[in-house]
PDB file of C-alpha atoms in Angstrom:
ATOM      1  CA  MET A 660      10.322-146.645  33.399  1.00 58.00           C
ATOM      2  CA  PRO A 661       8.357-146.932  30.249  1.00 71.00           C
ATOM      3  CA  ASP A 662       4.512-146.636  30.197  1.00 84.00           C
ATOM      4  CA  ILE A 663       2.861-150.006  30.786  1.00 89.00           C
ATOM      5  CA  TRP A 664      -0.300-150.592  28.629  1.00 88.00           C
ATOM      6  CA  LYS A 665      -3.503-151.103  30.611  1.00 90.00           C
ATOM      7  CA  PRO A 666      -7.085-151.685  29.595  1.00 93.00           C
ATOM      8  CA  SER A 667      -9.821-149.828  30.429  1.00 93.00           C
ATOM      9  CA  VAL A 668     -11.992-151.475  33.105  1.00 97.00           C
ATOM     10  CA  THR A 669     -15.734-151.289  32.803  1.00 97.00           C
ATOM     11  CA  VAL A 670     -18.824-152.776  34.468  1.00 98.00           C
ATOM     12  CA  ALA A 671     -22.190-153.883  32.818  1.00 98.00           C
ATOM     13  CA  ALA A 672     -25.393-154.872  34.376  1.00 98.00           C
ATOM     14  CA  VAL A 673     -27.824-157.327  33.072  1.00 98.00           C
ATOM     15  CA  ALA A 674     -31.285-156.651  34.283  1.00 98.00           C
ATOM     16  CA  GLU A 675     -34.577-159.034  33.133  1.00 97.00           C
ATOM     17  CA  ARG A 676     -37.790-158.322  34.298  1.00 96.00           C
ATOM     18  CA  ASN A 677     -40.744-160.140  32.813  1.00 96.00           C
ATOM     19  CA  GLY A 678     -38.750-161.251  29.692  1.00 96.00           C
ATOM     20  CA  HIS A 679     -37.543-157.929  29.086  1.00 98.00           C
ATOM     21  CA  PHE A 680     -33.727-156.334  29.669  1.00 98.00           C
ATOM     22  CA  LEU A 681     -33.291-152.939  31.019  1.00 98.00           C
ATOM     23  CA  LEU A 682     -30.831-150.754  28.562  1.00 98.00           C
ATOM     24  CA  VAL A 683     -30.199-147.414  28.141  1.00 98.00           C
ATOM     25  CA  GLU A 684     -30.269-145.412  24.888  1.00 98.00           C
ATOM     26  CA  GLU A 685     -27.556-142.916  24.771  1.00 97.00           C
ATOM     27  CA  GLU A 686     -25.650-140.376  22.645  1.00 96.00           C
ATOM     28  CA  THR A 687     -22.104-141.644  21.671  1.00 90.00           C
ATOM     29  CA  SER A 688     -19.341-140.404  19.399  1.00 82.00           C
ATOM     30  CA  GLU A 689     -21.029-142.831  16.671  1.00 84.00           C
ATOM     31  CA  GLY A 690     -24.480-141.708  17.206  1.00 92.00           C
ATOM     32  CA  VAL A 691     -27.491-142.912  19.108  1.00 97.00           C
ATOM     33  CA  ARG A 692     -26.954-146.265  20.573  1.00 97.00           C
ATOM     34  CA  PHE A 693     -28.221-149.025  22.900  1.00 98.00           C
ATOM     35  CA  ASN A 694     -26.253-150.589  25.784  1.00 98.00           C
ATOM     36  CA  GLN A 695     -26.830-152.221  29.337  1.00 98.00           C
ATOM     37  CA  PRO A 696     -26.166-149.957  32.048  1.00 98.00           C
ATOM     38  CA  ALA A 697     -22.565-149.676  32.056  1.00 97.00           C
ATOM     39  CA  GLY A 698     -19.448-147.572  32.754  1.00 96.00           C
ATOM     40  CA  HIS A 699     -15.768-147.238  34.063  1.00 96.00           C
ATOM     41  CA  LEU A 700     -14.601-148.664  37.472  1.00 97.00           C
ATOM     42  CA  ASP A 701     -13.667-145.389  39.555  1.00 97.00           C
ATOM     43  CA  PRO A 702     -11.125-145.280  42.241  1.00 95.00           C
ATOM     44  CA  HIS A 703     -11.665-146.556  45.580  1.00 96.00           C
ATOM     45  CA  GLU A 704     -14.616-148.840  44.611  1.00 97.00           C
ATOM     46  CA  SER A 705     -15.350-152.588  43.863  1.00 98.00           C
ATOM     47  CA  LEU A 706     -16.501-153.900  40.934  1.00 98.00           C
ATOM     48  CA  GLU A 707     -19.618-154.709  42.554  1.00 98.00           C
ATOM     49  CA  GLU A 708     -20.159-151.089  44.019  1.00 98.00           C
ATOM     50  CA  ALA A 709     -19.173-149.788  40.381  1.00 98.00           C
ATOM     51  CA  VAL A 710     -22.369-151.722  38.595  1.00 98.00           C
ATOM     52  CA  VAL A 711     -24.497-150.840  41.345  1.00 98.00           C
ATOM     53  CA  ARG A 712     -23.768-146.917  41.021  1.00 98.00           C
ATOM     54  CA  GLU A 713     -23.591-146.909  37.124  1.00 98.00           C
ATOM     55  CA  THR A 714     -26.967-148.580  37.012  1.00 98.00           C
ATOM     56  CA  LEU A 715     -28.380-146.010  39.180  1.00 98.00           C
ATOM     57  CA  GLU A 716     -26.675-143.170  37.671  1.00 98.00           C
ATOM     58  CA  GLU A 717     -27.771-144.421  34.032  1.00 98.00           C
ATOM     59  CA  THR A 718     -31.180-145.717  34.768  1.00 98.00           C
ATOM     60  CA  ALA A 719     -32.232-144.233  38.000  1.00 98.00           C
ATOM     61  CA  HIS A 720     -32.939-147.720  39.209  1.00 98.00           C
ATOM     62  CA  ASP A 721     -31.448-149.550  42.300  1.00 98.00           C
ATOM     63  CA  PHE A 722     -29.308-152.655  41.264  1.00 98.00           C
ATOM     64  CA  THR A 723     -28.199-155.561  43.462  1.00 98.00           C
ATOM     65  CA  PRO A 724     -25.915-157.827  41.727  1.00 98.00           C
ATOM     66  CA  THR A 725     -26.206-161.525  42.315  1.00 98.00           C
ATOM     67  CA  ALA A 726     -23.732-163.297  40.047  1.00 98.00           C
ATOM     68  CA  LEU A 727     -20.928-162.882  37.433  1.00 98.00           C
ATOM     69  CA  VAL A 728     -21.952-163.399  34.124  1.00 98.00           C
ATOM     70  CA  GLY A 729     -18.901-163.073  32.284  1.00 98.00           C
ATOM     71  CA  MET A 730     -15.488-160.930  31.465  1.00 97.00           C
ATOM     72  CA  TYR A 731     -15.506-159.647  28.343  1.00 95.00           C
ATOM     73  CA  MET A 732     -12.158-158.154  26.632  1.00 94.00           C
ATOM     74  CA  SER A 733     -12.705-156.042  23.290  1.00 91.00           C
ATOM     75  CA  ARG A 734     -10.953-153.407  21.303  1.00 91.00           C
ATOM     76  CA  TYR A 735     -12.719-150.425  20.146  1.00 85.00           C
ATOM     77  CA  VAL A 736     -11.231-148.055  17.343  1.00 84.00           C
ATOM     78  CA  SER A 737     -13.738-145.011  16.554  1.00 77.00           C
ATOM     79  CA  ALA A 738     -14.048-144.616  13.076  1.00 76.00           C
ATOM     80  CA  ARG A 739     -14.789-140.940  13.619  1.00 75.00           C
ATOM     81  CA  THR A 740     -11.781-140.189  15.700  1.00 80.00           C
ATOM     82  CA  GLY A 741      -9.213-143.128  15.464  1.00 83.00           C
ATOM     83  CA  HIS A 742      -9.433-143.432  19.233  1.00 84.00           C
ATOM     84  CA  ASP A 743      -8.107-146.869  20.232  1.00 90.00           C
ATOM     85  CA  VAL A 744      -9.165-148.245  23.462  1.00 89.00           C
ATOM     86  CA  THR A 745      -9.119-151.712  24.913  1.00 93.00           C
ATOM     87  CA  TYR A 746     -11.798-152.505  27.378  1.00 93.00           C
ATOM     88  CA  LEU A 747     -11.877-155.220  30.018  1.00 96.00           C
ATOM     89  CA  SER A 748     -15.672-155.751  31.201  1.00 97.00           C
ATOM     90  CA  PHE A 749     -17.280-157.174  33.961  1.00 98.00           C
ATOM     91  CA  THR A 750     -20.895-158.069  33.357  1.00 98.00           C
ATOM     92  CA  PHE A 751     -23.045-158.886  36.469  1.00 98.00           C
ATOM     93  CA  CYS A 752     -26.963-160.001  36.639  1.00 98.00           C
ATOM     94  CA  GLY A 753     -29.049-159.164  39.575  1.00 98.00           C
ATOM     95  CA  GLU A 754     -32.104-157.773  40.933  1.00 97.00           C
ATOM     96  CA  VAL A 755     -33.612-154.218  39.881  1.00 97.00           C
ATOM     97  CA  GLY A 756     -35.261-152.265  42.650  1.00 97.00           C
ATOM     98  CA  ALA A 757     -36.736-149.140  43.200  1.00 96.00           C
ATOM     99  CA  LYS A 758     -36.948-146.666  40.462  1.00 97.00           C
ATOM    100  CA  HIS A 759     -35.941-143.030  41.747  1.00 97.00           C
ATOM    101  CA  ASP A 760     -36.748-139.427  40.630  1.00 97.00           C
ATOM    102  CA  GLN A 761     -33.458-138.279  39.523  1.00 97.00           C
ATOM    103  CA  ALA A 762     -31.611-137.050  36.233  1.00 96.00           C
ATOM    104  CA  LEU A 763     -29.846-139.459  34.381  1.00 96.00           C
ATOM    105  CA  ASP A 764     -26.129-139.427  33.317  1.00 96.00           C
ATOM    106  CA  VAL A 765     -25.079-136.718  30.767  1.00 95.00           C
ATOM    107  CA  GLY A 766     -25.486-138.573  27.408  1.00 96.00           C
ATOM    108  CA  ILE A 767     -28.204-140.932  28.332  1.00 98.00           C
ATOM    109  CA  LEU A 768     -31.433-140.056  26.639  1.00 97.00           C
ATOM    110  CA  ARG A 769     -33.634-142.759  28.464  1.00 97.00           C
ATOM    111  CA  ALA A 770     -33.760-145.986  30.249  1.00 97.00           C
ATOM    112  CA  VAL A 771     -35.674-148.691  28.251  1.00 98.00           C
ATOM    113  CA  TRP A 772     -36.820-152.246  28.737  1.00 98.00           C
ATOM    114  CA  MET A 773     -36.839-154.343  25.793  1.00 98.00           C
ATOM    115  CA  SER A 774     -37.634-158.031  24.580  1.00 98.00           C
ATOM    116  CA  TYR A 775     -34.970-160.204  23.304  1.00 98.00           C
ATOM    117  CA  ASP A 776     -36.499-159.860  20.006  1.00 98.00           C
ATOM    118  CA  GLU A 777     -36.433-156.297  20.205  1.00 98.00           C
ATOM    119  CA  LEU A 778     -32.899-156.273  21.405  1.00 97.00           C
ATOM    120  CA  VAL A 779     -32.015-158.397  18.297  1.00 98.00           C
ATOM    121  CA  ALA A 780     -33.780-156.213  15.903  1.00 98.00           C
ATOM    122  CA  THR A 781     -31.665-153.113  16.983  1.00 97.00           C
ATOM    123  CA  ARG A 782     -28.424-155.061  16.724  1.00 96.00           C
ATOM    124  CA  GLU A 783     -27.154-152.419  14.478  1.00 96.00           C
ATOM    125  CA  LYS A 784     -27.542-149.862  16.940  1.00 97.00           C
ATOM    126  CA  HIS A 785     -25.946-151.563  19.963  1.00 97.00           C
ATOM    127  CA  ARG A 786     -22.986-149.776  21.397  1.00 93.00           C
ATOM    128  CA  SER A 787     -20.673-153.009  21.105  1.00 89.00           C
ATOM    129  CA  PRO A 788     -21.226-156.623  20.187  1.00 89.00           C
ATOM    130  CA  SER A 789     -20.929-157.332  23.908  1.00 94.00           C
ATOM    131  CA  VAL A 790     -24.559-156.166  24.272  1.00 96.00           C
ATOM    132  CA  LEU A 791     -26.270-158.954  23.035  1.00 97.00           C
ATOM    133  CA  GLN A 792     -23.325-161.484  23.846  1.00 97.00           C
ATOM    134  CA  ARG A 793     -23.789-160.550  27.627  1.00 98.00           C
ATOM    135  CA  VAL A 794     -27.541-161.193  27.169  1.00 98.00           C
ATOM    136  CA  ASP A 795     -27.047-164.479  25.258  1.00 98.00           C
ATOM    137  CA  ASP A 796     -24.596-165.708  27.865  1.00 98.00           C
ATOM    138  CA  TYR A 797     -27.148-164.607  30.784  1.00 98.00           C
ATOM    139  CA  LEU A 798     -29.916-166.602  29.020  1.00 98.00           C
ATOM    140  CA  ALA A 799     -27.532-169.755  28.752  1.00 98.00           C
ATOM    141  CA  GLY A 800     -27.272-169.677  32.516  1.00 98.00           C
ATOM    142  CA  LYS A 801     -23.669-168.430  32.716  1.00 98.00           C
ATOM    143  CA  ARG A 802     -22.987-167.520  36.423  1.00 98.00           C
ATOM    144  CA  ALA A 803     -20.153-167.590  38.606  1.00 98.00           C
ATOM    145  CA  PRO A 804     -20.489-166.438  42.514  1.00 98.00           C
ATOM    146  CA  LEU A 805     -19.576-163.005  43.520  1.00 98.00           C
ATOM    147  CA  SER A 806     -17.243-164.832  45.879  1.00 97.00           C
ATOM    148  CA  LEU A 807     -14.884-164.964  43.225  1.00 96.00           C
ATOM    149  CA  LEU A 808     -14.382-161.268  43.392  1.00 97.00           C
ATOM    150  CA  ILE A 809     -11.968-160.105  46.107  1.00 96.00           C
ATOM    151  CA  THR A 810     -11.556-156.324  47.047  1.00 96.00           C
ATOM    152  CA  HIS A 811      -8.653-155.772  49.215  1.00 95.00           C
ATOM    153  CA  PRO A 812      -9.161-153.153  51.734  1.00 95.00           C
ATOM    154  CA  SER A 813      -6.309-151.133  50.374  1.00 94.00           C
ATOM    155  CA  ILE A 814      -8.636-150.035  47.475  1.00 93.00           C
ATOM    156  CA  TYR A 815     -10.435-147.883  49.904  1.00 93.00           C
ATOM    157  CA  GLU A 816      -7.455-146.214  51.558  1.00 89.00           C
ATOM    158  CA  VAL A 817      -6.622-142.659  50.176  1.00 80.00           C
ATOM    159  CA  VAL A 818      -2.992-142.028  50.084  1.00 74.00           C
ATOM    160  CA  ASN A 819      -1.645-138.534  50.738  1.00 72.00           C
ATOM    161  CA  ASN A 820       1.210-137.694  48.274  1.00 65.00           C
ATOM    162  CA  GLY A 821       1.471-134.245  49.336  1.00 56.00           C
TER     163      GLY A 821
END
């Protein structure tokens, strides 16, 4: 059977506090960039669990998703490496909780709170065009209930192929 093309599934968190948005400043193959706390869906976890984990790993903050802001599909071709990836990203908004005393993920320089104007002013340093789009959609009130996301229990089952 030939290989079947699959997009890379990711999650992202839009978190607002007092008119400022939680972002990460990170090292990428294209240089230092700003992004929402975001990352790949891991095996044996739901989309909601992934965004909670990624936000904690990248910002040291607890995050409780409350709604789905949108689903974004984009293609990225690295100018430096030629690597071609299509991303399917599920973006959540929610509440930021406690900040923990822990190291951030490798490549994350810092977590930072930015106003909308600061976010717009740093547009050329965004990891992708989706960074500002996610915030714009959040500010426009786009929300879907988390009940739309169904994770079948089989996701959590470990299969022994040995």
